[in-house]
């Protein structure tokens, strides 16, 4: 489509004041002032088979009519006239201003917050808002309006929506429910009825019908929304290419695949390589097939949760799952949480999953110097489990200091090692901040201090201010090196010192 282009706030203001009969909300100008948006302008009414054809930030001066089952707004949008659609989702839209009203057959949904949205005079069957950036004006003509953010609205969603969209923490408290937005949106995309009674549906726009006898159309639809698969004829549901496209988009559609295809082991194997999560929809017989299990957990480690207990105790399977998703160890058999090979892999690759390692394995690690060094390299929080005798082991502590990315290891050494000049020197070479944890005597060692502060200026605040701010020789040396921290903490005598004043002027 060929659109007129405008970019300046002045052009935007002139256009909206001309096209919109009421006062233009200031939020439009506020929202777009710093966005550097180049608007595409459509004069008059605009009718679209699909909003996905809109690749621009769009202003419609007249009415906007969208004929697809669910219009998903994916750009900046201003409509001066009436917006008419079957259903609309605003989750991907940034600044959306539907000024002239919205008429929708089925639903208007806003779950995720965008920078700003204004919806004027909505009219339709069901409207749901879960975003605090939306301003909705005049909802009296919406049959059922639920605003989850502000706990307001009217009508009872449970009376009009199908039961499958609701879940409850307490089965006895049906008023406290969760609405499954994902399932609702998935059905809206493919034109499935979301209502118990079809009389709730409005008739503001004629919905675009897709030719589900045309293979190219089917492929295009499945790439966009896999749920179209369940609307296909049995013949197309046996088409392995179509199954592959749909399953790769959403593994759940595999449950609609004909049984003879579900039992085709070679085909199932090829699908599992792409999408391990379809494992939960396999037959009991195929779920026992170790080769299929290994492929599934390698694709998605969390498949481990769906396995039989005997397979959860199979080290080869668990290791593949952990390599895919280390936190899947949570679903393994307890014997696998004891396994030291798996525990070691967790330490090296995903320390956040270490909490799923068993107490038995952790005890082994806490008693093994090499494993403890690996663990502390990944997460210093486990220093709490460091044995007291190791804190006095010079060889061990030196290796830990040199291999750890943390400058704080010396903090946990024994007092004896904190006073060991050779050890402290090596720690400072690794990171100057280590001097802050050395003994008082070594902190006052000028050679160590100069070496430390050249590596890490933060040493001045902890050590320099305390022991060297009145030491003219040290202060001059630092200033000559371009290290200016002492200037903020000079004693009165040094502030008047001619040598200090002379070098200080170079940095004014």
mmCIF file of C-alpha atoms in Angstrom, residues 68-70 72 86 183-193 207-210 212 221-222 224-231:
data_model
loop_
_atom_site.group_PDB
_atom_site.id
_atom_site.type_symbol
_atom_site.label_atom_id
_atom_site.label_comp_id
_atom_site.label_asym_id
_atom_site.label_seq_id
_atom_site.Cartn_x
_atom_site.Cartn_y
_atom_site.Cartn_z
ATOM 1 C CA UNK A 68 -9.036 -12.041 10.252
ATOM 2 C CA UNK A 69 -10.144 -14.122 13.277
ATOM 3 C CA UNK A 70 -7.723 -12.343 15.646
ATOM 4 C CA UNK A 72 -2.742 -8.775 16.623
ATOM 5 C CA UNK A 86 -13.698 -10.083 15.077
ATOM 6 C CA UNK A 183 -5.404 -21.057 25.536
ATOM 7 C CA UNK A 184 -7.945 -18.300 24.949
ATOM 8 C CA UNK A 185 -5.697 -16.480 22.489
ATOM 9 C CA UNK A 186 -4.739 -19.706 20.706
ATOM 10 C CA UNK A 187 -8.418 -20.499 20.054
ATOM 11 C CA UNK A 188 -9.168 -16.945 18.945
ATOM 12 C CA UNK A 189 -6.344 -17.104 16.391
ATOM 13 C CA UNK A 190 -7.964 -20.042 14.599
ATOM 14 C CA UNK A 191 -11.531 -18.818 14.901
ATOM 15 C CA UNK A 192 -12.577 -21.372 17.522
ATOM 16 C CA UNK A 193 -15.583 -20.384 19.594
ATOM 17 C CA UNK A 207 -14.617 -12.840 9.310
ATOM 18 C CA UNK A 208 -12.186 -13.861 6.599
ATOM 19 C CA UNK A 209 -12.567 -17.580 5.854
ATOM 20 C CA UNK A 210 -9.416 -19.548 5.047
ATOM 21 C CA UNK A 212 -8.361 -25.365 4.492
ATOM 22 C CA UNK A 221 -1.515 -20.848 8.682
ATOM 23 C CA UNK A 222 0.324 -23.571 10.623
ATOM 24 C CA UNK A 224 1.531 -18.679 12.195
ATOM 25 C CA UNK A 225 -0.650 -20.722 14.566
ATOM 26 C CA UNK A 226 -0.242 -24.472 15.043
ATOM 27 C CA UNK A 227 -3.750 -24.792 16.510
ATOM 28 C CA UNK A 228 -5.150 -24.678 12.956
ATOM 29 C CA UNK A 229 -4.022 -28.305 12.744
ATOM 30 C CA UNK A 230 -6.997 -29.518 14.767
ATOM 31 C CA UNK A 231 -9.366 -27.963 12.185
#
